[in-house]
Short mmCIF file of C-alpha atoms and ligand atoms in Angstrom, two decimals:
data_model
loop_
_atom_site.label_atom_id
_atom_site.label_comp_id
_atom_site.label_asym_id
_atom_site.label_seq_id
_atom_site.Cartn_x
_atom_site.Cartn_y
_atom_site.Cartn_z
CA UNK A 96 -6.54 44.79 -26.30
CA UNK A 97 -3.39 45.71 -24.52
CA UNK A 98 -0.18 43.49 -26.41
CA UNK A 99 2.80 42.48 -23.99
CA UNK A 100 5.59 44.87 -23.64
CA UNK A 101 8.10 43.52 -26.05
CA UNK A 102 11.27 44.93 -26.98
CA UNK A 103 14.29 44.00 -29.85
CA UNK A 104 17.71 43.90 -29.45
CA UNK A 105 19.97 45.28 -31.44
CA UNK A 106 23.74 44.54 -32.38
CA UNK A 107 26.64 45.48 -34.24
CA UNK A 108 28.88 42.92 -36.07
CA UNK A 109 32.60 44.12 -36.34
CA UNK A 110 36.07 42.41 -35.34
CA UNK A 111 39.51 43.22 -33.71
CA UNK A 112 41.25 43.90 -36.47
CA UNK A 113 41.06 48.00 -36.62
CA UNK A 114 41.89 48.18 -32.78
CA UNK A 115 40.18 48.77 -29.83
CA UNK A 116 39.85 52.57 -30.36
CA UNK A 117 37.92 51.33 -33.90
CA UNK A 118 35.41 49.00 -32.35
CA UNK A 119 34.26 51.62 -29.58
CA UNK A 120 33.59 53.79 -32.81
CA UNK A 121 31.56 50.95 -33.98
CA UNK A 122 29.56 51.17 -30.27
CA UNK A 123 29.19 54.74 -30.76
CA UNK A 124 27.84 54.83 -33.91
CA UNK A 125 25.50 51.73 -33.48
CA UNK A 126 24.13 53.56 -30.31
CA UNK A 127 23.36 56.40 -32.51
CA UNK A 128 21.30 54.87 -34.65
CA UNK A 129 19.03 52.95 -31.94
CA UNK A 130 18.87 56.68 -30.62
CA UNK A 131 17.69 57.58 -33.41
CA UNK A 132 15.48 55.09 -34.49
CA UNK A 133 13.24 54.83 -30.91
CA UNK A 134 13.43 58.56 -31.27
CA UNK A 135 11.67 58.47 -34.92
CA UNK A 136 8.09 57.50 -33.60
CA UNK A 137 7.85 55.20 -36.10
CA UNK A 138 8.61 51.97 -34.31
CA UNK A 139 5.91 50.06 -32.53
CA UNK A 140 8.22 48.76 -29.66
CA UNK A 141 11.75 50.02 -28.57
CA UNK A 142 15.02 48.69 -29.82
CA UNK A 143 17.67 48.14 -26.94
CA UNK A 144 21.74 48.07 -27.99
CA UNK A 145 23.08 45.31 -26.20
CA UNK A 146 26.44 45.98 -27.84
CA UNK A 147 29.36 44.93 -30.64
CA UNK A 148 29.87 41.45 -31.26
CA UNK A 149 33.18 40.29 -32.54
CA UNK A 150 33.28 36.41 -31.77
CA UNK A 151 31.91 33.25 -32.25
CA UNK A 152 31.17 32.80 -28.47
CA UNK A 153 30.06 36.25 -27.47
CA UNK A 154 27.52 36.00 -30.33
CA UNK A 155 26.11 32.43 -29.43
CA UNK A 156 25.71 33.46 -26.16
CA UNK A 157 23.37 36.56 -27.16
CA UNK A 158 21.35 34.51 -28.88
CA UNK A 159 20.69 31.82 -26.13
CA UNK A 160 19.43 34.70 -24.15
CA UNK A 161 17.31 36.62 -26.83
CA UNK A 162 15.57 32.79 -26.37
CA UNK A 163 14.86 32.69 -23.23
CA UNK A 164 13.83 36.34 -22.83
CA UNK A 165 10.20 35.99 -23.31
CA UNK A 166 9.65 40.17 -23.50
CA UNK A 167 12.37 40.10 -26.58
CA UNK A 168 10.64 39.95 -29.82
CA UNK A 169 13.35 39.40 -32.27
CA UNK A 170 16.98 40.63 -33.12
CA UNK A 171 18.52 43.51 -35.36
CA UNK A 172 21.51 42.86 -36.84
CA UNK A 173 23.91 45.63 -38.35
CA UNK A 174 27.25 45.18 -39.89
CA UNK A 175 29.35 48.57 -39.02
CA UNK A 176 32.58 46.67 -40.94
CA UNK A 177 33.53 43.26 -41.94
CA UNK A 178 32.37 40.79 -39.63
CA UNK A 179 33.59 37.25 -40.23
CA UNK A 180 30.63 35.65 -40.92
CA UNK A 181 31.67 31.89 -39.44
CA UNK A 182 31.50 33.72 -35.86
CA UNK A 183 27.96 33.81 -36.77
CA UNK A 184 27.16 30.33 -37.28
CA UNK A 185 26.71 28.49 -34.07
CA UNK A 186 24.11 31.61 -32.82
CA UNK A 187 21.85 31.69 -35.68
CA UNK A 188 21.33 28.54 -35.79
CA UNK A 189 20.52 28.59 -32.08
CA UNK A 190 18.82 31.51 -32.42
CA UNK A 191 14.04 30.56 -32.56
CA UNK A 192 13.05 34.29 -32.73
CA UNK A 193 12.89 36.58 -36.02
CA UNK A 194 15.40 37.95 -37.13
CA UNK A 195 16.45 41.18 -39.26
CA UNK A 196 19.60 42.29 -40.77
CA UNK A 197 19.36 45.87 -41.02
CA UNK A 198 21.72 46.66 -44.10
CA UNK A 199 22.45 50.31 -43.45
CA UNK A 200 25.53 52.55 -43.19
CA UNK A 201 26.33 55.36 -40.75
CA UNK A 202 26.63 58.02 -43.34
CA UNK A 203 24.28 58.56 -46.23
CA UNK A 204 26.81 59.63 -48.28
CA UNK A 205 30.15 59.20 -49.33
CA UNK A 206 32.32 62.21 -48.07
CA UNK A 207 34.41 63.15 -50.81
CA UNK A 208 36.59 66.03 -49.56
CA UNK A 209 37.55 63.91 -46.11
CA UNK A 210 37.40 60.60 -46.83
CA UNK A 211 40.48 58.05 -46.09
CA UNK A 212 41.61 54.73 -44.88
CA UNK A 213 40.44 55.23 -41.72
CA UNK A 214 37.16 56.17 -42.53
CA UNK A 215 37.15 53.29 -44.58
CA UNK A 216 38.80 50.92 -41.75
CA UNK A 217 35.38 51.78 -39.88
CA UNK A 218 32.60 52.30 -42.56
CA UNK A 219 32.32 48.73 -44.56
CA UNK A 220 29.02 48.29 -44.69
CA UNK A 221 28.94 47.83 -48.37
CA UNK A 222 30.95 44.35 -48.11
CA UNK A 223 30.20 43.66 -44.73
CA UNK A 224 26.73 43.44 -45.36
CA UNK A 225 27.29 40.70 -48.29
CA UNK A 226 29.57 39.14 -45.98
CA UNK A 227 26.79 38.33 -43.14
CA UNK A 228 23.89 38.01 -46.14
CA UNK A 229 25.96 35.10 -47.18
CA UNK A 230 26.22 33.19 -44.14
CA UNK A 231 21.93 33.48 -43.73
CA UNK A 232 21.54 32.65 -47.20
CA UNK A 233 23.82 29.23 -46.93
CA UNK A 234 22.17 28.45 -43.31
CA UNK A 235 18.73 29.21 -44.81
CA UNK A 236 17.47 31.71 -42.29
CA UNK A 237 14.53 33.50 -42.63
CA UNK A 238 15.74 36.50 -41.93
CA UNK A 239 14.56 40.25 -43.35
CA UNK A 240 16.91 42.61 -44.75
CA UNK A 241 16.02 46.25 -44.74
CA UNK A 242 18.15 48.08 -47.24
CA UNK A 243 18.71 52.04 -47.08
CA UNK A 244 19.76 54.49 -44.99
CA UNK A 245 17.99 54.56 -41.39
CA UNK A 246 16.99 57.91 -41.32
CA UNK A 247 15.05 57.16 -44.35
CA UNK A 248 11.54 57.46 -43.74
CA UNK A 249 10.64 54.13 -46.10
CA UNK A 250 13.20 52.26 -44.39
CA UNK A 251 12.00 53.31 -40.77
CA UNK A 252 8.38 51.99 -41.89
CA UNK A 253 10.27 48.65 -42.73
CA UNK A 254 11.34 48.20 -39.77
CA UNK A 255 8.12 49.10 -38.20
CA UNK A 256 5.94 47.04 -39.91
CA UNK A 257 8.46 43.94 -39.42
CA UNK A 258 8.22 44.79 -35.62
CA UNK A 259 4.48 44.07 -35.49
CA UNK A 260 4.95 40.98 -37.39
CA UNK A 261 7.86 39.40 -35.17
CA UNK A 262 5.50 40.41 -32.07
CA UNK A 263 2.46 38.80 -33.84
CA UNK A 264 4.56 35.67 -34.52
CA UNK A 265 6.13 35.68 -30.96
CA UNK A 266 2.09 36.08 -29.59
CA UNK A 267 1.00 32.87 -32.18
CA UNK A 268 2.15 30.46 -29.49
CA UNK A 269 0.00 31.83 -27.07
CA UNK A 270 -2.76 31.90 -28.72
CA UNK A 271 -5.50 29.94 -27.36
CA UNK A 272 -8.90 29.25 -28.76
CA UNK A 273 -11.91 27.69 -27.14
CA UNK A 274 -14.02 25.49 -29.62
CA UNK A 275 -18.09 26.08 -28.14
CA UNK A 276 -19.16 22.81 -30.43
CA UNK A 277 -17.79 21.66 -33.10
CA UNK A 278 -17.56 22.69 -36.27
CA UNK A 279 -21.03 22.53 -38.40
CA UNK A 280 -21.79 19.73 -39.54
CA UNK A 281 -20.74 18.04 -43.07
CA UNK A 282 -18.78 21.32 -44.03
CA UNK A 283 -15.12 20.65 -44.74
CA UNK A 284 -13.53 24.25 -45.15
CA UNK A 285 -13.64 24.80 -41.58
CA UNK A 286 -12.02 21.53 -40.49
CA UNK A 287 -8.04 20.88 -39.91
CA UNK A 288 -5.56 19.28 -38.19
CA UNK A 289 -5.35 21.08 -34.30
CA UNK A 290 -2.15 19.07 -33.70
CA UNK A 291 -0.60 20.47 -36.81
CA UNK A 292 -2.07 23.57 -35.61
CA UNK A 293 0.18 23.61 -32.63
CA UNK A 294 3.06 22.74 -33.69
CA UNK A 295 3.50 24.46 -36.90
CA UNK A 296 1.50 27.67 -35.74
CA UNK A 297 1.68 27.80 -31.81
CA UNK A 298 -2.42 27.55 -31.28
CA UNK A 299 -3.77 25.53 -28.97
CA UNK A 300 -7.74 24.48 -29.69
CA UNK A 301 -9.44 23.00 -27.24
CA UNK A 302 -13.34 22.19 -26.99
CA UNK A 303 -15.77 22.94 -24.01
CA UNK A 304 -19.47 21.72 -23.72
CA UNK A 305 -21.67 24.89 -24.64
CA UNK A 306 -23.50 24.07 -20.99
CA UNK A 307 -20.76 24.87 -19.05
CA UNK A 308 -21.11 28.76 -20.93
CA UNK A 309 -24.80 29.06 -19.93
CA UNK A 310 -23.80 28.05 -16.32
CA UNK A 311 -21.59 31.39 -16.56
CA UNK A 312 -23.89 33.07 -18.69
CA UNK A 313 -26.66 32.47 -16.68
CA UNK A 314 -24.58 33.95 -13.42
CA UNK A 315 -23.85 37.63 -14.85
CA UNK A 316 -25.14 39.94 -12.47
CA UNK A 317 -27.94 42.46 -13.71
CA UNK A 318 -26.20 45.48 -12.16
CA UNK A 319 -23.10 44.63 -15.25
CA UNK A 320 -25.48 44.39 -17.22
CA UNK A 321 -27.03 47.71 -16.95
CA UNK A 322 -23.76 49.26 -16.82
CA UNK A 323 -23.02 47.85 -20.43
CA UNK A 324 -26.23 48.58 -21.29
CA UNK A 325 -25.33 52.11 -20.57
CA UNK A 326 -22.60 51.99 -22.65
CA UNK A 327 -24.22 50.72 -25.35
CA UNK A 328 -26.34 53.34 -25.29
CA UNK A 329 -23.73 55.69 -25.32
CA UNK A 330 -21.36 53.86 -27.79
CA UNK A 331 -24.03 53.06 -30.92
CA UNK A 332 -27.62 54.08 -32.08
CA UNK A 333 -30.00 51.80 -30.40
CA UNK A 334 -32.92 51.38 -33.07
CA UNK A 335 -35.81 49.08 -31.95
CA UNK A 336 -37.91 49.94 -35.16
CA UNK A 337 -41.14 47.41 -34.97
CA UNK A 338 -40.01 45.80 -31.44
CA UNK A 339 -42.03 46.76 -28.60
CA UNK A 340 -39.80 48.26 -26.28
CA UNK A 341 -40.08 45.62 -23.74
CA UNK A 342 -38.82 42.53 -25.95
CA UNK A 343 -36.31 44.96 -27.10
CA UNK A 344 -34.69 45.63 -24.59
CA UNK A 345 -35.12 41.90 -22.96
CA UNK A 346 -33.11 40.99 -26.31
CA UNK A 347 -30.41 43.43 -26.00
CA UNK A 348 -29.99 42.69 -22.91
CA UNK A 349 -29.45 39.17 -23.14
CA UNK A 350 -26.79 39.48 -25.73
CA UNK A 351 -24.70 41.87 -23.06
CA UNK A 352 -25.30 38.84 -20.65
CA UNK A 353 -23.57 36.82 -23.69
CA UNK A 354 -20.86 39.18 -23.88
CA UNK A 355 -20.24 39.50 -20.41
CA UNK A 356 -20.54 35.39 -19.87
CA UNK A 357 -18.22 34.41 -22.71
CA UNK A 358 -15.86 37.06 -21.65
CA UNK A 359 -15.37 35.54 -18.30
CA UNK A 360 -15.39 32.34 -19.32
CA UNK A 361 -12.26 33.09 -21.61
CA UNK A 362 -10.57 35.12 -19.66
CA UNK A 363 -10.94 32.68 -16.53
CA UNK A 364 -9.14 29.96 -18.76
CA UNK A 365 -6.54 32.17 -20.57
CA UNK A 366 -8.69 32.18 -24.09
CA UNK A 367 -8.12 35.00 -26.73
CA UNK A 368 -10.81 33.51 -29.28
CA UNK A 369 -13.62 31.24 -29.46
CA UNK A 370 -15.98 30.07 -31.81
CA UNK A 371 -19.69 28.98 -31.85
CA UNK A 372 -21.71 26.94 -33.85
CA UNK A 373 -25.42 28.04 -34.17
CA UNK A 374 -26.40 24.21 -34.44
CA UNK A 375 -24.94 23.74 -30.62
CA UNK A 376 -26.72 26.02 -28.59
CA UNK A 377 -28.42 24.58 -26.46
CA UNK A 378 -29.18 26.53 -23.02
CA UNK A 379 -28.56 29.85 -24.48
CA UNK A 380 -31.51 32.21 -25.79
CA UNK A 381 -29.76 33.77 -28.83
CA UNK A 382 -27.18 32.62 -31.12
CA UNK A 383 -24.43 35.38 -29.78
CA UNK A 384 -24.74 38.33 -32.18
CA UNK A 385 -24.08 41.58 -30.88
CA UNK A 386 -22.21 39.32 -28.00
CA UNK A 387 -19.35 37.85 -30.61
CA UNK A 388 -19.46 41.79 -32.53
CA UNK A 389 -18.61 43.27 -29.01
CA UNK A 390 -15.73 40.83 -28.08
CA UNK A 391 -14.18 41.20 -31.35
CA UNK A 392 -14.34 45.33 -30.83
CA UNK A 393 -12.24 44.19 -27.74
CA UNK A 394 -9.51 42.16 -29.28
CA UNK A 395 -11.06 38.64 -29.04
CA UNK A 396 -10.29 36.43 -32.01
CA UNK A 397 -13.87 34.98 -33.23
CA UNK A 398 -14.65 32.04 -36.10
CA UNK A 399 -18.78 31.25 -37.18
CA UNK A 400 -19.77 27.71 -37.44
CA UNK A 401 -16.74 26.21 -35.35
CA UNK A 402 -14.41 27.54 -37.44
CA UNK A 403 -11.80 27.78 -34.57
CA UNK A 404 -8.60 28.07 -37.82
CA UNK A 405 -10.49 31.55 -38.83
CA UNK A 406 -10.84 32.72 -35.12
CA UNK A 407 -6.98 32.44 -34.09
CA UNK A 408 -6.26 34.14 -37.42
CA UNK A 409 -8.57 36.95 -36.54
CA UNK A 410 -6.74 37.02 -33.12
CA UNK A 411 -3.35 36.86 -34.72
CA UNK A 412 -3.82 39.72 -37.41
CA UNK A 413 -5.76 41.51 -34.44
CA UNK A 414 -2.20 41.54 -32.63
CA UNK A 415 -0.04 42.66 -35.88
CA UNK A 416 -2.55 45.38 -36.44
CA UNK A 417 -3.50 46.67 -32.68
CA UNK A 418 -6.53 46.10 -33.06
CA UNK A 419 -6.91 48.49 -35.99
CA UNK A 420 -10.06 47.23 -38.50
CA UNK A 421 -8.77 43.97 -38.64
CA UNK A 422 -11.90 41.95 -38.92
CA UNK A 423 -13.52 38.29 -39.26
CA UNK A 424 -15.48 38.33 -42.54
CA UNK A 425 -17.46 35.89 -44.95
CA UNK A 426 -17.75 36.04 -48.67
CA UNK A 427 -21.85 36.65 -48.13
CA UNK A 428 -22.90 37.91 -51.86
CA UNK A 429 -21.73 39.27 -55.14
CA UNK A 430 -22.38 42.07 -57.80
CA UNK A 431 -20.78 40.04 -60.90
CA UNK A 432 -21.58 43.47 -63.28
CA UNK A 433 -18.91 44.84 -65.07
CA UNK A 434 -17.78 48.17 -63.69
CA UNK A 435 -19.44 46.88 -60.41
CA UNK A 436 -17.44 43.60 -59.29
CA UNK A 437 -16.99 43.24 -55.77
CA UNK A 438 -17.56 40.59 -53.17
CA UNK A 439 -20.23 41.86 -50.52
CA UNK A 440 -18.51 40.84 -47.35
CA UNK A 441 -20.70 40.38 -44.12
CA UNK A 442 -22.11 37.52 -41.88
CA UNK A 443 -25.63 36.40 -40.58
CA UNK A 444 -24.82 38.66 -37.25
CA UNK A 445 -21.13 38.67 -36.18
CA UNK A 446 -19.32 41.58 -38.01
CA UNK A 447 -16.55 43.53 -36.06
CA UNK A 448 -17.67 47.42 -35.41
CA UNK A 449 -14.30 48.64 -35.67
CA UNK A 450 -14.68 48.61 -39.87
CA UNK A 451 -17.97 50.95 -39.22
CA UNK A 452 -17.96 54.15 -41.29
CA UNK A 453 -21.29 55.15 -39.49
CA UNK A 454 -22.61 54.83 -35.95
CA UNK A 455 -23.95 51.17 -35.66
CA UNK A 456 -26.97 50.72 -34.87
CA UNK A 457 -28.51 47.84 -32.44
CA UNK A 458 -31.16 46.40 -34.50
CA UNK A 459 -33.36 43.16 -33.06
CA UNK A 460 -34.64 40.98 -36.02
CA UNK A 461 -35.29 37.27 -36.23
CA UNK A 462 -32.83 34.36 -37.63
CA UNK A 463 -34.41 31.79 -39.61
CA UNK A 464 -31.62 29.06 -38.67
CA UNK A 465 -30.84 28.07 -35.13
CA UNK A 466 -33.98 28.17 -33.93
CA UNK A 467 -33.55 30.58 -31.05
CA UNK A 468 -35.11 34.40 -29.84
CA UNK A 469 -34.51 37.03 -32.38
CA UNK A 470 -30.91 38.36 -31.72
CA UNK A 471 -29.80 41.54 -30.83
CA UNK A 472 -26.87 42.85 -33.62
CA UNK A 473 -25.25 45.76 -34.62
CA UNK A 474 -26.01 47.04 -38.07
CA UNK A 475 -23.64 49.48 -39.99
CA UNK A 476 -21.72 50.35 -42.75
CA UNK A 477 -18.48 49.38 -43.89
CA UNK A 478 -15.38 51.81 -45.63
CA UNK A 479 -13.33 53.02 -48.14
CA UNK A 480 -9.94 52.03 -48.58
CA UNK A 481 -6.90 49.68 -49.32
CA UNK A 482 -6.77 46.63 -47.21
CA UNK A 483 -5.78 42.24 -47.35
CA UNK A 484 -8.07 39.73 -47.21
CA UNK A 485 -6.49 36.31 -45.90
CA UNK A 486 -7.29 32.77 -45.12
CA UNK A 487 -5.49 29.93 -43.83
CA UNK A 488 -6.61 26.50 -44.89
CA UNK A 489 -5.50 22.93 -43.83
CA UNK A 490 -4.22 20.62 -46.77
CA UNK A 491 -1.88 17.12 -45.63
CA UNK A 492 1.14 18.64 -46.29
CA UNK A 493 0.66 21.73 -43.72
CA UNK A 494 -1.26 24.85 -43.79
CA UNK A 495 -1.68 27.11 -46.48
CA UNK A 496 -2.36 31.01 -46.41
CA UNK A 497 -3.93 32.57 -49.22
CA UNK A 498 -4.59 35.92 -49.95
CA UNK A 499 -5.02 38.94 -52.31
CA UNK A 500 -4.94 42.86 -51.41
CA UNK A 501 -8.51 44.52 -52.25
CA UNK A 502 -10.03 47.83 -52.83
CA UNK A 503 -12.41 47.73 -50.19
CA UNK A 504 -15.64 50.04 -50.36
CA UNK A 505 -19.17 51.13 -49.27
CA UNK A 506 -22.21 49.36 -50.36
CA UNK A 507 -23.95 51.23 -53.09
CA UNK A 508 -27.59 51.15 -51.18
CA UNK A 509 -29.16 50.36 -47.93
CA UNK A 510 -30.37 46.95 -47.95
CA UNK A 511 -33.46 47.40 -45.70
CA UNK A 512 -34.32 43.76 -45.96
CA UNK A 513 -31.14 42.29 -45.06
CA UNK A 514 -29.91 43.61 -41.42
CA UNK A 515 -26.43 42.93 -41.43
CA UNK A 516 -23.19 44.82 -41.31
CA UNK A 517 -22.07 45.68 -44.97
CA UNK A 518 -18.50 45.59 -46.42
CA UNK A 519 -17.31 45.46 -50.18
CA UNK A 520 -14.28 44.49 -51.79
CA UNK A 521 -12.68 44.11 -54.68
CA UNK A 522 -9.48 41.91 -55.59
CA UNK A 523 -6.78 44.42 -56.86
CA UNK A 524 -6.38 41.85 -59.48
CA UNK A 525 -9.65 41.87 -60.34
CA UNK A 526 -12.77 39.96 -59.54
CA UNK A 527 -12.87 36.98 -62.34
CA UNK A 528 -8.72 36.46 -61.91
CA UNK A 529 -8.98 36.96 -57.90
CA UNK A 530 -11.69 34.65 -57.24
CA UNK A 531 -10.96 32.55 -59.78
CA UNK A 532 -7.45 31.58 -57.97
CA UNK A 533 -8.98 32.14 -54.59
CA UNK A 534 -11.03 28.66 -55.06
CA UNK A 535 -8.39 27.21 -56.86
CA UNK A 536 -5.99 27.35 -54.49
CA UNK A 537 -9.10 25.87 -52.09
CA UNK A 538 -9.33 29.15 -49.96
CA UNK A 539 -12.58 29.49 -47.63
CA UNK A 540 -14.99 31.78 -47.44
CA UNK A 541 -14.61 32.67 -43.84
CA UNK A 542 -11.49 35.69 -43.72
CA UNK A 543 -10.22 38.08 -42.11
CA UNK A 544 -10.39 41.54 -43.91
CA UNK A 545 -7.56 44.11 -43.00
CA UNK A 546 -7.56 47.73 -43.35
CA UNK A 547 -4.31 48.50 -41.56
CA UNK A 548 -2.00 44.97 -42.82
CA UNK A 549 0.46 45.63 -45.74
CA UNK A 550 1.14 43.18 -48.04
CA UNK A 551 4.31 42.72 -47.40
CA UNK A 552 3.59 41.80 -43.61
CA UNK A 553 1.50 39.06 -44.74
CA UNK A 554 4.06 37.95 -46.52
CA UNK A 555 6.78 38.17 -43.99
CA UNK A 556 4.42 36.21 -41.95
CA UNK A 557 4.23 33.32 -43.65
CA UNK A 558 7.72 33.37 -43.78
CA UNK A 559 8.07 33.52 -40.27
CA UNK A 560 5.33 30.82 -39.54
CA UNK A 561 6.88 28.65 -42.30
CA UNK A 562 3.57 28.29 -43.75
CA UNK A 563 3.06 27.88 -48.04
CA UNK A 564 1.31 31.63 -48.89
CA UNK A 565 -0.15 31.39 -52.05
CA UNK A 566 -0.55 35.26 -53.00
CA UNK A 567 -2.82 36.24 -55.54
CA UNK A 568 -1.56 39.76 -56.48
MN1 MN B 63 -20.02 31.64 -42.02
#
């Protein structure tokens, strides 16, 4: 998964009053600290300077073109002195792309032996930054303020964090999912509103008949598929255990023709997630196991049952996190023992390899629903570690994300009955209190489980997308 080559600008608020020699300080200094900042190898994507704005017009015409720039992600704001906040007005509000008011000052220090009026005509961040805060505050902006000195290391991971989430929000409104069937029959969760969808999240959902897949499916070549059967041989552990070598490998095989058929079929029509529906299958072998697990490994969103709100949320934390364990998930099971609580998180087949802790292994086993050939999957292990687990659901009055941050673990056995991928969590709140506000608050069971997504991205997120987070922390 390769994201688009996005940038932020960056500017520096100050005014004529000091004099000309002043404000070229102001340039200098402001160029520093971009310098400095691309230089950390922190950031995600490079900050540009695009200069020192001082009026009304200069700044509303900077933000016209940070909107129609479609590689700039968002804008940095920094006050060097006292910038009269009215000039800001008529820009901001102008201004559709996110937006962060880096509340720093040039030296970390006050510089007692040296300091003077001139120093202090120049360094007013203190009051300049309250001056600017004010003005986003009245015009209700949704800005972020990082506070702190830019050399600090917390404040550098800020801003790098808030990067991926103003290129994850820019990337919503070209996300694109393609709905194979609809969504199972008689369940609710997985329903919504794909107009609302659209305009309050940027996704556009749109169905195709499952028969034009198996016309593409049916059309891989066999020479593609041996080279990704080569791979796979390479990549995991394959395990036929009481297949006969021939129907394994027929199986196997099949699901590679899966992966390589849906993947053209997306990519041909400018898709970055699907979903299927194991009740609408018809012309197709195998529900798509190992298929769905591979295209997720690449960066494809993917939602079970139709759920097509669960895919493009897969394929939107995908892009915040590069790709980084960032996975679709169902609440499958539960151990409900003290001292033991934890959701078991898995699916029937389609769990994302990049949370594996062990080599997976490609396992062939039968499905009891769907009524189709015994699909190839890959079986594995999940990890250790801190991570989110989010949902969005669809309510009249607009979407709602819920989450909770978990303690995510290991399964305590093998489970040689159950051939799925295996990943526990906990709510850091604990199981009763998590799960108890989880259903209150009318949150699914389909997820997406992060490993590498703070908490405070999610919630900068929401805030971005303007959708109601309920957070259960
Ligand atoms: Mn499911």
């Amino acid at each position: 998964m390769k994201n688009a080559n996005y940038e932020f600008w960056f500017v520096a608020g100050s005014q004529h009053l000091y004099g000309e020699e002043q404000l070229k300080n102001v340039a200098r200094d402001a160029e520093d600290i971009v310098k400095k900042l691309n230089a950390s190898g922190k950031l995600p994507y490079p900050i540009v300077f695009k200069g020192v704005m001082t009026t009304a017009d200069g700044i509303t015409k900077f933000m016209k073109e940070v909107n129609y720039q479609d590689n700039v992600a968002g804008v940095m704001a920094w006050m060097h002195t006292f910038s009269p906040a009215k000039n800001w007005i008529r820009g901001e509000v102008l201004l559709q792309k996110p937006l962060l008011h880096l509340a720093t000052q040039y030296l970390d220090r006050i510089p007692y032996d040296t300091i003077d009026f001139d120093y202090m005509n120049l360094n007013q961040s203190a009051h300049g930054d309250r001056e600017y805060g004010y003005i986003n505050a009245r015009l209700g902006l949704k800005n972020k303020i990082v506070y702190g000195h830019f050399m600090d290391e917390e404040v550098q991971q800020d801003i790098a964090d808030w990067e991926d989430v103003a290129v994850a929000y820019n990337e919503s409104f070209h996300i694109k999912v393609c709905r194979f069937g609809d969504t199972m029959r008689n369940v609710a969760v997985t329903e919504g509103d794909k107009v609302q969808a659209q305009i309050q999240l940027g996704w556009t959902v749109d169905y195709w008949p499952v028969g034009d897949l198996v016309e593409v499916v049916d059309a891989v070549a066999e020479s593609d598929i041996d080279a990704e059967y080569a791979k796979l041989q390479k990549d995991y552990q394959l395990a036929p255990q009481d297949n006969d070598a021939k129907k394994f490998e027929h199986n196997v095989r099949y699901q590679l023709r899966e992966y390589l058929g849906i993947k053209k079929f997306l990519d041909d029509r400018g898709y970055t997630a699907f979903c299927t529906n194991f009740e609408d299958l018809k012309g197709l072998e195998q529900l798509p196991g190992l298929a769905s697990q591979l295209l997720m490994r690449d960066g494809y969103g993917f939602g079970a049952e139709g759920d097509w709100k669960t895919a493009a949320l897969t394929r939107l934390l995908k892009i915040l996190a590069h790709n980084d364990r960032t996975v679709f998930m169902e609440d499958y099971t539960l151990d409900l023992r003290k001292g033991h609580e934890a959701i078991l998180g898995s699916h029937m087949l389609e769990v994302d390899p990049t949370i594996a802790s062990d080599q997976p292994r490609v396992e062939v086993h039968p499905l009891d629903i769907g009524d189709k050939d015994d699909p190839a999957r890959l079986v594995f292990t999940g990890a250790d570690g801190k991570g989110v687990d989010v949902t969005v659901a669809d309510f009249r009055d607009g979407f709602r994300m819920i989450y909770y941050p978990v303690d995510c673990h290991k399964a305590e056995a093998e489970t040689p009955h159950l051939p799925v991928a295996k990943q526990l969590w906990t709510p850091t709140v604990g199981l009763r209190e998590g799960a108890t506000k989880w259903i209150q608050a009318g949150g699914g069971h389909h997820t997406v489980l992060s490993f590498h997504i703070q908490p405070q991205q999610i919630r900068d997120l929401a805030e971005m997308l303007g959708v109601t987070l309920v957070e259960i922390a």
